[in-house]
Amino acid sequence: MKIDIQSRDVFYVSDGTAITCETIGHVVLGQFPFNANEKTFPFVESKEKLEDLLREIEISFIKNGVKPLVFFSMVITELKEALLQSNCYGYDILGSLVQQVETDIQIAPVPQLQRSRSVSKDSDTYFDRIAAIEYTLAHDDGVTLKGLEKADIILLGVSRSGKTPTSLYMAMQFGLRVVNYPFIDDDLSRLRLLPEFEIHRHKLFGLTIDPQRLTEIRQNRLAGSDYASNEQCLHELQTVEALFRREAIPYINTSSLSVEEISTRVLEKAGLRRRLL
């Protein structure tokens, strides 16, 4: 029987948040030409939760006739062994690395549930992360322009160009305080920066997108509206990109980039340091 490789079920499993599994899994799967039907299972730290996962794996196997891919990070040996005996292809994202480090430094690891070398509720960095997320949420989509002096970066762009997910990713992953502002009709008509942004020019960074892609995104949100029309999208993008060029604001096109890629490129071009928390 010929197996359809156009799509595969992919599970991300961890006894913690599963963010690391998702990140590594996305990088690995980006090398293969198939669509991933993804589902995340965080905090799998008991037999009961593992049983729920095993049921999902079996359902996927029976439905599709092919084993799902499972990227996992778990420290309880019994749970890992039970997972690997199921109808899945399992990939322990930390196992080989831990073994290699143990071999190199000759120190035995001491596995602990939800352990992270970089995140600790007892450290200032944990609270810095929370503060960055709260600041970014408060400054999402131009809700307020107060406190711009505390911002690490200010993202500008038309509506639906990727500002909000990028802002939140940068706050959660890098601990950065991010403001994002969507250009509205008044901004487009006068083609100038708001006075609030003038003294923070060094923090400004633009996001743009291909007109066709923007139209598709807006049609999914408000089909048939002027807001989602080809003409409106093209007009807004041409106007905003002209502003970016005139004001010497660096910008990137987000059309074919993931949130992770957008964030990394913004940091690189803006010269910002990652705050690995």
PDB file of C-alpha atoms in Angstrom:
ATOM      1  CA  MET A   1       0.000   0.000   0.000  1.00  0.00           C
ATOM      2  CA  LYS A   2       1.333   3.402  -0.955  1.00  0.00           C
ATOM      3  CA  ILE A   3       1.441   5.779   2.015  1.00  0.00           C
ATOM      4  CA  ASP A   4       0.331   9.367   1.587  1.00  0.00           C
ATOM      5  CA  ILE A   5       3.269  11.505   2.689  1.00  0.00           C
ATOM      6  CA  GLN A   6       1.527  14.812   2.083  1.00  0.00           C
ATOM      7  CA  SER A   7       0.586  15.099   5.754  1.00  0.00           C
ATOM      8  CA  ARG A   8       1.501  13.421   9.033  1.00  0.00           C
ATOM      9  CA  ASP A   9       0.269  13.677  12.601  1.00  0.00           C
ATOM     10  CA  VAL A  10       2.928  15.144  14.871  1.00  0.00           C
ATOM     11  CA  PHE A  11       2.761  15.245  18.679  1.00  0.00           C
ATOM     12  CA  TYR A  12       4.927  17.334  21.002  1.00  0.00           C
ATOM     13  CA  VAL A  13       5.089  15.774  24.462  1.00  0.00           C
ATOM     14  CA  SER A  14       6.768  16.925  27.661  1.00  0.00           C
ATOM     15  CA  ASP A  15       6.560  16.752  31.430  1.00  0.00           C
ATOM     16  CA  GLY A  16       6.982  20.545  31.256  1.00  0.00           C
ATOM     17  CA  THR A  17       5.580  23.192  28.923  1.00  0.00           C
ATOM     18  CA  ALA A  18       6.619  21.388  25.688  1.00  0.00           C
ATOM     19  CA  ILE A  19       7.899  24.675  24.236  1.00  0.00           C
ATOM     20  CA  THR A  20      11.354  23.197  23.647  1.00  0.00           C
ATOM     21  CA  CYS A  21       9.850  20.162  21.899  1.00  0.00           C
ATOM     22  CA  GLU A  22       7.793  22.392  19.643  1.00  0.00           C
ATOM     23  CA  THR A  23      10.750  24.601  18.778  1.00  0.00           C
ATOM     24  CA  ILE A  24      13.090  21.738  17.911  1.00  0.00           C
ATOM     25  CA  GLY A  25      10.325  19.830  16.154  1.00  0.00           C
ATOM     26  CA  HIS A  26       9.514  22.813  13.936  1.00  0.00           C
ATOM     27  CA  VAL A  27      13.154  23.154  12.927  1.00  0.00           C
ATOM     28  CA  VAL A  28      13.480  19.445  12.113  1.00  0.00           C
ATOM     29  CA  LEU A  29      10.178  19.154  10.238  1.00  0.00           C
ATOM     30  CA  GLY A  30      10.998  22.253   8.229  1.00  0.00           C
ATOM     31  CA  GLN A  31      13.442  20.049   6.313  1.00  0.00           C
ATOM     32  CA  PHE A  32      10.707  17.736   5.005  1.00  0.00           C
ATOM     33  CA  PRO A  33       8.048  18.339   2.316  1.00  0.00           C
ATOM     34  CA  PHE A  34       4.859  17.413   4.151  1.00  0.00           C
ATOM     35  CA  ASN A  35       2.167  19.145   6.172  1.00  0.00           C
ATOM     36  CA  ALA A  36       2.295  18.499   9.909  1.00  0.00           C
ATOM     37  CA  ASN A  37      -0.971  18.059  11.805  1.00  0.00           C
ATOM     38  CA  GLU A  38       0.382  19.151  15.160  1.00  0.00           C
ATOM     39  CA  LYS A  39      -0.874  18.654  18.693  1.00  0.00           C
ATOM     40  CA  THR A  40       0.902  19.470  21.951  1.00  0.00           C
ATOM     41  CA  PHE A  41       0.714  17.527  25.216  1.00  0.00           C
ATOM     42  CA  PRO A  42       2.359  19.484  28.066  1.00  0.00           C
ATOM     43  CA  PHE A  43       2.815  18.281  31.656  1.00  0.00           C
ATOM     44  CA  VAL A  44       2.631  14.559  30.916  1.00  0.00           C
ATOM     45  CA  GLU A  45       4.024  13.518  34.286  1.00  0.00           C
ATOM     46  CA  SER A  46       1.692  10.741  35.398  1.00  0.00           C
ATOM     47  CA  LYS A  47       0.415   7.409  34.086  1.00  0.00           C
ATOM     48  CA  GLU A  48      -3.074   8.878  33.750  1.00  0.00           C
ATOM     49  CA  LYS A  49      -1.904  11.662  31.464  1.00  0.00           C
ATOM     50  CA  LEU A  50       0.275   9.269  29.510  1.00  0.00           C
ATOM     51  CA  GLU A  51      -2.742   7.017  28.921  1.00  0.00           C
ATOM     52  CA  ASP A  52      -4.577   9.949  27.339  1.00  0.00           C
ATOM     53  CA  LEU A  53      -1.614  10.482  25.049  1.00  0.00           C
ATOM     54  CA  LEU A  54      -1.360   6.789  24.144  1.00  0.00           C
ATOM     55  CA  ARG A  55      -5.043   6.783  23.166  1.00  0.00           C
ATOM     56  CA  GLU A  56      -4.424   9.733  20.838  1.00  0.00           C
ATOM     57  CA  ILE A  57      -1.462   7.938  19.281  1.00  0.00           C
ATOM     58  CA  GLU A  58      -3.497   4.782  18.691  1.00  0.00           C
ATOM     59  CA  ILE A  59      -6.396   6.757  17.197  1.00  0.00           C
ATOM     60  CA  SER A  60      -3.970   8.492  14.836  1.00  0.00           C
ATOM     61  CA  PHE A  61      -2.371   5.192  13.813  1.00  0.00           C
ATOM     62  CA  ILE A  62      -5.687   3.469  13.155  1.00  0.00           C
ATOM     63  CA  LYS A  63      -7.128   6.439  11.282  1.00  0.00           C
ATOM     64  CA  ASN A  64      -4.141   7.143   9.058  1.00  0.00           C
ATOM     65  CA  GLY A  65      -2.504   3.720   8.786  1.00  0.00           C
ATOM     66  CA  VAL A  66       0.865   5.253   9.593  1.00  0.00           C
ATOM     67  CA  LYS A  67       2.635   5.961  12.868  1.00  0.00           C
ATOM     68  CA  PRO A  68       2.554   9.581  14.106  1.00  0.00           C
ATOM     69  CA  LEU A  69       5.808  11.376  14.866  1.00  0.00           C
ATOM     70  CA  VAL A  70       6.324  12.159  18.562  1.00  0.00           C
ATOM     71  CA  PHE A  71       8.947  14.632  19.747  1.00  0.00           C
ATOM     72  CA  PHE A  72       9.207  14.207  23.503  1.00  0.00           C
ATOM     73  CA  SER A  73      11.104  15.297  26.577  1.00  0.00           C
ATOM     74  CA  MET A  74      10.360  13.305  29.714  1.00  0.00           C
ATOM     75  CA  VAL A  75      12.573  12.209  32.590  1.00  0.00           C
ATOM     76  CA  ILE A  76      10.473   9.411  34.142  1.00  0.00           C
ATOM     77  CA  THR A  77      11.874   6.218  32.646  1.00  0.00           C
ATOM     78  CA  GLU A  78       8.646   4.208  32.933  1.00  0.00           C
ATOM     79  CA  LEU A  79       6.693   6.845  30.999  1.00  0.00           C
ATOM     80  CA  LYS A  80       9.307   7.070  28.253  1.00  0.00           C
ATOM     81  CA  GLU A  81       9.426   3.296  27.831  1.00  0.00           C
ATOM     82  CA  ALA A  82       5.632   3.051  27.616  1.00  0.00           C
ATOM     83  CA  LEU A  83       5.565   5.830  25.028  1.00  0.00           C
ATOM     84  CA  LEU A  84       8.244   4.193  22.883  1.00  0.00           C
ATOM     85  CA  GLN A  85       6.310   0.887  22.906  1.00  0.00           C
ATOM     86  CA  SER A  86       3.277   2.543  21.328  1.00  0.00           C
ATOM     87  CA  ASN A  87       2.526   2.843  17.601  1.00  0.00           C
ATOM     88  CA  CYS A  88       4.616   5.956  17.050  1.00  0.00           C
ATOM     89  CA  TYR A  89       8.015   7.101  15.907  1.00  0.00           C
ATOM     90  CA  GLY A  90       9.479   8.636  19.068  1.00  0.00           C
ATOM     91  CA  TYR A  91      12.282  11.181  19.207  1.00  0.00           C
ATOM     92  CA  ASP A  92      13.813  12.005  22.577  1.00  0.00           C
ATOM     93  CA  ILE A  93      14.984  15.562  21.918  1.00  0.00           C
ATOM     94  CA  LEU A  94      17.273  15.741  24.947  1.00  0.00           C
ATOM     95  CA  GLY A  95      18.351  12.148  25.472  1.00  0.00           C
ATOM     96  CA  SER A  96      21.323  11.973  23.114  1.00  0.00           C
ATOM     97  CA  LEU A  97      22.539  15.419  24.148  1.00  0.00           C
ATOM     98  CA  VAL A  98      22.371  14.592  27.847  1.00  0.00           C
ATOM     99  CA  GLN A  99      24.274  11.369  27.236  1.00  0.00           C
ATOM    100  CA  GLN A 100      26.947  13.167  25.224  1.00  0.00           C
ATOM    101  CA  VAL A 101      27.413  15.857  27.889  1.00  0.00           C
ATOM    102  CA  GLU A 102      27.618  13.167  30.580  1.00  0.00           C
ATOM    103  CA  THR A 103      30.323  11.396  28.583  1.00  0.00           C
ATOM    104  CA  ASP A 104      32.294  14.571  27.953  1.00  0.00           C
ATOM    105  CA  ILE A 105      32.250  16.052  31.455  1.00  0.00           C
ATOM    106  CA  GLN A 106      32.098  12.764  33.392  1.00  0.00           C
ATOM    107  CA  ILE A 107      29.254  13.959  35.630  1.00  0.00           C
ATOM    108  CA  ALA A 108      26.066  11.938  35.963  1.00  0.00           C
ATOM    109  CA  PRO A 109      22.847  13.893  35.318  1.00  0.00           C
ATOM    110  CA  VAL A 110      20.214  14.174  38.046  1.00  0.00           C
ATOM    111  CA  PRO A 111      16.889  14.249  36.157  1.00  0.00           C
ATOM    112  CA  GLN A 112      14.124  16.379  37.626  1.00  0.00           C
ATOM    113  CA  LEU A 113      10.608  17.080  36.410  1.00  0.00           C
ATOM    114  CA  GLN A 114      10.167  20.384  34.543  1.00  0.00           C
ATOM    115  CA  ARG A 115      13.777  21.328  35.185  1.00  0.00           C
ATOM    116  CA  SER A 116      15.242  24.225  33.260  1.00  0.00           C
ATOM    117  CA  ARG A 117      18.691  25.685  33.700  1.00  0.00           C
ATOM    118  CA  SER A 118      17.482  29.115  32.550  1.00  0.00           C
ATOM    119  CA  VAL A 119      14.074  29.657  34.165  1.00  0.00           C
ATOM    120  CA  SER A 120      13.685  29.882  37.907  1.00  0.00           C
ATOM    121  CA  LYS A 121      10.918  31.460  39.954  1.00  0.00           C
ATOM    122  CA  ASP A 122      13.559  32.372  42.482  1.00  0.00           C
ATOM    123  CA  SER A 123      15.517  34.469  40.007  1.00  0.00           C
ATOM    124  CA  ASP A 124      15.039  38.025  38.833  1.00  0.00           C
ATOM    125  CA  THR A 125      14.919  36.803  35.244  1.00  0.00           C
ATOM    126  CA  TYR A 126      11.632  35.017  35.859  1.00  0.00           C
ATOM    127  CA  PHE A 127       9.983  38.246  36.956  1.00  0.00           C
ATOM    128  CA  ASP A 128      11.649  40.116  34.082  1.00  0.00           C
ATOM    129  CA  ARG A 129       9.951  37.716  31.696  1.00  0.00           C
ATOM    130  CA  ILE A 130       6.545  38.281  33.306  1.00  0.00           C
ATOM    131  CA  ALA A 131       7.049  42.055  33.232  1.00  0.00           C
ATOM    132  CA  ALA A 132       7.996  41.915  29.552  1.00  0.00           C
ATOM    133  CA  ILE A 133       4.872  39.913  28.685  1.00  0.00           C
ATOM    134  CA  GLU A 134       2.621  42.259  30.671  1.00  0.00           C
ATOM    135  CA  TYR A 135       4.197  45.324  29.041  1.00  0.00           C
ATOM    136  CA  THR A 136       3.850  43.831  25.554  1.00  0.00           C
ATOM    137  CA  LEU A 137       0.202  42.891  26.093  1.00  0.00           C
ATOM    138  CA  ALA A 138      -0.557  46.388  27.377  1.00  0.00           C
ATOM    139  CA  HIS A 139       1.021  47.910  24.255  1.00  0.00           C
ATOM    140  CA  ASP A 140      -0.497  45.551  21.705  1.00  0.00           C
ATOM    141  CA  ASP A 141      -2.102  46.954  18.557  1.00  0.00           C
ATOM    142  CA  GLY A 142      -1.591  50.598  19.541  1.00  0.00           C
ATOM    143  CA  VAL A 143      -3.736  50.373  22.690  1.00  0.00           C
ATOM    144  CA  THR A 144      -1.471  52.896  24.403  1.00  0.00           C
ATOM    145  CA  LEU A 145       1.677  54.802  23.506  1.00  0.00           C
ATOM    146  CA  LYS A 146       2.547  55.682  27.077  1.00  0.00           C
ATOM    147  CA  GLY A 147       5.817  54.408  28.492  1.00  0.00           C
ATOM    148  CA  LEU A 148       7.618  54.084  25.159  1.00  0.00           C
ATOM    149  CA  GLU A 149      10.876  54.878  26.920  1.00  0.00           C
ATOM    150  CA  LYS A 150      10.678  51.397  28.484  1.00  0.00           C
ATOM    151  CA  ALA A 151      10.272  49.624  25.133  1.00  0.00           C
ATOM    152  CA  ASP A 152      13.102  47.574  23.684  1.00  0.00           C
ATOM    153  CA  ILE A 153      11.602  47.766  20.200  1.00  0.00           C
ATOM    154  CA  ILE A 154       8.550  49.237  18.458  1.00  0.00           C
ATOM    155  CA  LEU A 155       7.069  47.235  15.585  1.00  0.00           C
ATOM    156  CA  LEU A 156       5.173  49.141  12.873  1.00  0.00           C
ATOM    157  CA  GLY A 157       3.099  47.832   9.996  1.00  0.00           C
ATOM    158  CA  VAL A 158      -0.322  47.502   8.423  1.00  0.00           C
ATOM    159  CA  SER A 159      -3.026  45.463  10.100  1.00  0.00           C
ATOM    160  CA  ARG A 160      -2.442  41.664   9.909  1.00  0.00           C
ATOM    161  CA  SER A 161       1.213  41.855   8.943  1.00  0.00           C
ATOM    162  CA  GLY A 162       2.322  39.716  11.901  1.00  0.00           C
ATOM    163  CA  LYS A 163       3.014  42.324  14.574  1.00  0.00           C
ATOM    164  CA  THR A 164       1.077  40.821  17.485  1.00  0.00           C
ATOM    165  CA  PRO A 165       2.355  37.203  17.327  1.00  0.00           C
ATOM    166  CA  THR A 166       5.889  38.469  16.776  1.00  0.00           C
ATOM    167  CA  SER A 167       5.625  40.843  19.736  1.00  0.00           C
ATOM    168  CA  LEU A 168       4.362  38.141  22.068  1.00  0.00           C
ATOM    169  CA  TYR A 169       6.964  35.641  20.926  1.00  0.00           C
ATOM    170  CA  MET A 170       9.771  38.137  21.531  1.00  0.00           C
ATOM    171  CA  ALA A 171       8.389  38.907  24.988  1.00  0.00           C
ATOM    172  CA  MET A 172       7.901  35.294  26.023  1.00  0.00           C
ATOM    173  CA  GLN A 173      11.059  33.827  24.511  1.00  0.00           C
ATOM    174  CA  PHE A 174      13.518  36.700  24.811  1.00  0.00           C
ATOM    175  CA  GLY A 175      12.101  38.798  27.653  1.00  0.00           C
ATOM    176  CA  LEU A 176      11.851  41.923  25.469  1.00  0.00           C
ATOM    177  CA  ARG A 177       9.363  44.736  25.978  1.00  0.00           C
ATOM    178  CA  VAL A 178       7.694  45.208  22.615  1.00  0.00           C
ATOM    179  CA  VAL A 179       5.244  47.843  21.373  1.00  0.00           C
ATOM    180  CA  ASN A 180       3.354  47.185  18.166  1.00  0.00           C
ATOM    181  CA  TYR A 181       1.372  49.784  16.269  1.00  0.00           C
ATOM    182  CA  PRO A 182      -0.904  49.278  13.235  1.00  0.00           C
ATOM    183  CA  PHE A 183      -1.093  52.105  10.729  1.00  0.00           C
ATOM    184  CA  ILE A 184      -4.665  53.361  10.436  1.00  0.00           C
ATOM    185  CA  ASP A 185      -6.333  55.543   7.777  1.00  0.00           C
ATOM    186  CA  ASP A 186      -5.220  58.807   9.424  1.00  0.00           C
ATOM    187  CA  ASP A 187      -1.611  57.641   9.424  1.00  0.00           C
ATOM    188  CA  LEU A 188      -1.803  56.578   5.792  1.00  0.00           C
ATOM    189  CA  SER A 189      -3.349  59.823   4.657  1.00  0.00           C
ATOM    190  CA  ARG A 190      -0.708  62.053   6.238  1.00  0.00           C
ATOM    191  CA  LEU A 191       2.211  59.667   5.591  1.00  0.00           C
ATOM    192  CA  ARG A 192       4.200  60.719   8.614  1.00  0.00           C
ATOM    193  CA  LEU A 193       5.276  59.289  11.921  1.00  0.00           C
ATOM    194  CA  LEU A 194       3.355  60.056  15.072  1.00  0.00           C
ATOM    195  CA  PRO A 195       5.100  62.607  17.307  1.00  0.00           C
ATOM    196  CA  GLU A 196       5.363  59.944  20.022  1.00  0.00           C
ATOM    197  CA  PHE A 197       7.671  57.926  17.772  1.00  0.00           C
ATOM    198  CA  GLU A 198      10.007  60.740  16.785  1.00  0.00           C
ATOM    199  CA  ILE A 199      12.182  60.582  19.902  1.00  0.00           C
ATOM    200  CA  HIS A 200      12.267  56.784  19.746  1.00  0.00           C
ATOM    201  CA  ARG A 201      13.350  56.438  16.123  1.00  0.00           C
ATOM    202  CA  HIS A 202      16.170  54.092  17.066  1.00  0.00           C
ATOM    203  CA  LYS A 203      13.594  51.611  18.371  1.00  0.00           C
ATOM    204  CA  LEU A 204      11.382  51.558  15.272  1.00  0.00           C
ATOM    205  CA  PHE A 205      11.225  48.473  13.064  1.00  0.00           C
ATOM    206  CA  GLY A 206       8.785  47.757  10.248  1.00  0.00           C
ATOM    207  CA  LEU A 207       6.993  44.601   9.150  1.00  0.00           C
ATOM    208  CA  THR A 208       5.545  44.284   5.681  1.00  0.00           C
ATOM    209  CA  ILE A 209       3.985  41.456   3.682  1.00  0.00           C
ATOM    210  CA  ASP A 210       3.133  40.556   0.088  1.00  0.00           C
ATOM    211  CA  PRO A 211      -0.200  42.090  -1.048  1.00  0.00           C
ATOM    212  CA  GLN A 212      -1.655  38.739  -2.114  1.00  0.00           C
ATOM    213  CA  ARG A 213      -0.796  37.129   1.208  1.00  0.00           C
ATOM    214  CA  LEU A 214      -2.282  40.067   3.135  1.00  0.00           C
ATOM    215  CA  THR A 215      -5.473  39.820   1.095  1.00  0.00           C
ATOM    216  CA  GLU A 216      -5.775  36.107   1.913  1.00  0.00           C
ATOM    217  CA  ILE A 217      -5.329  36.742   5.640  1.00  0.00           C
ATOM    218  CA  ARG A 218      -7.837  39.574   5.713  1.00  0.00           C
ATOM    219  CA  GLN A 219     -10.365  37.629   3.623  1.00  0.00           C
ATOM    220  CA  ASN A 220     -10.294  34.902   6.269  1.00  0.00           C
ATOM    221  CA  ARG A 221     -11.136  37.538   8.840  1.00  0.00           C
ATOM    222  CA  LEU A 222     -13.560  39.816   6.956  1.00  0.00           C
ATOM    223  CA  ALA A 223     -14.431  38.263   3.610  1.00  0.00           C
ATOM    224  CA  GLY A 224     -15.804  40.625   0.987  1.00  0.00           C
ATOM    225  CA  SER A 225     -14.953  43.819   2.868  1.00  0.00           C
ATOM    226  CA  ASP A 226     -13.073  46.823   1.509  1.00  0.00           C
ATOM    227  CA  TYR A 227     -10.536  46.137   4.274  1.00  0.00           C
ATOM    228  CA  ALA A 228      -9.718  42.802   2.627  1.00  0.00           C
ATOM    229  CA  SER A 229      -9.806  43.930  -1.014  1.00  0.00           C
ATOM    230  CA  ASN A 230      -6.780  43.622  -3.264  1.00  0.00           C
ATOM    231  CA  GLU A 231      -6.807  47.351  -3.938  1.00  0.00           C
ATOM    232  CA  GLN A 232      -6.872  48.340  -0.255  1.00  0.00           C
ATOM    233  CA  CYS A 233      -4.124  45.921   0.716  1.00  0.00           C
ATOM    234  CA  LEU A 234      -1.889  47.053  -2.125  1.00  0.00           C
ATOM    235  CA  HIS A 235      -2.491  50.731  -1.335  1.00  0.00           C
ATOM    236  CA  GLU A 236      -1.693  50.319   2.363  1.00  0.00           C
ATOM    237  CA  LEU A 237       1.469  48.351   1.741  1.00  0.00           C
ATOM    238  CA  GLN A 238       2.798  50.728  -0.912  1.00  0.00           C
ATOM    239  CA  THR A 239       2.117  53.697   1.351  1.00  0.00           C
ATOM    240  CA  VAL A 240       3.695  52.187   4.447  1.00  0.00           C
ATOM    241  CA  GLU A 241       6.758  50.868   2.635  1.00  0.00           C
ATOM    242  CA  ALA A 242       7.273  54.335   1.147  1.00  0.00           C
ATOM    243  CA  LEU A 243       7.188  55.711   4.696  1.00  0.00           C
ATOM    244  CA  PHE A 244       9.701  53.139   5.894  1.00  0.00           C
ATOM    245  CA  ARG A 245      12.089  54.062   3.090  1.00  0.00           C
ATOM    246  CA  ARG A 246      11.676  57.805   3.526  1.00  0.00           C
ATOM    247  CA  GLU A 247      12.177  57.676   7.281  1.00  0.00           C
ATOM    248  CA  ALA A 248      15.023  55.128   7.030  1.00  0.00           C
ATOM    249  CA  ILE A 249      13.133  52.605   9.191  1.00  0.00           C
ATOM    250  CA  PRO A 250      14.500  49.068   8.752  1.00  0.00           C
ATOM    251  CA  TYR A 251      11.874  46.513   7.784  1.00  0.00           C
ATOM    252  CA  ILE A 252      11.424  42.933   6.612  1.00  0.00           C
ATOM    253  CA  ASN A 253       8.824  41.034   4.613  1.00  0.00           C
ATOM    254  CA  THR A 254       7.049  38.420   6.761  1.00  0.00           C
ATOM    255  CA  SER A 255       5.178  36.570   3.989  1.00  0.00           C
ATOM    256  CA  SER A 256       7.096  33.299   4.034  1.00  0.00           C
ATOM    257  CA  LEU A 257       8.537  33.465   7.544  1.00  0.00           C
ATOM    258  CA  SER A 258       7.480  31.768  10.764  1.00  0.00           C
ATOM    259  CA  VAL A 259       7.102  33.788  13.949  1.00  0.00           C
ATOM    260  CA  GLU A 260      10.404  32.362  15.160  1.00  0.00           C
ATOM    261  CA  GLU A 261      12.155  33.444  11.964  1.00  0.00           C
ATOM    262  CA  ILE A 262      10.604  36.911  12.021  1.00  0.00           C
ATOM    263  CA  SER A 263      11.650  37.450  15.629  1.00  0.00           C
ATOM    264  CA  THR A 264      15.204  36.263  15.050  1.00  0.00           C
ATOM    265  CA  ARG A 265      15.654  38.444  11.967  1.00  0.00           C
ATOM    266  CA  VAL A 266      14.244  41.481  13.742  1.00  0.00           C
ATOM    267  CA  LEU A 267      16.644  40.976  16.643  1.00  0.00           C
ATOM    268  CA  GLU A 268      19.572  40.559  14.270  1.00  0.00           C
ATOM    269  CA  LYS A 269      18.788  43.606  12.132  1.00  0.00           C
ATOM    270  CA  ALA A 270      17.885  45.769  15.142  1.00  0.00           C
ATOM    271  CA  GLY A 271      21.040  44.769  16.988  1.00  0.00           C
ATOM    272  CA  LEU A 272      19.136  43.608  20.064  1.00  0.00           C
ATOM    273  CA  ARG A 273      20.528  41.012  22.434  1.00  0.00           C
ATOM    274  CA  ARG A 274      18.416  38.014  23.347  1.00  0.00           C
ATOM    275  CA  ARG A 275      17.564  37.843  27.018  1.00  0.00           C
ATOM    276  CA  LEU A 276      17.612  34.096  27.459  1.00  0.00           C
ATOM    277  CA  LEU A 277      15.610  33.620  30.608  1.00  0.00           C
TER     278      LEU A 277
END
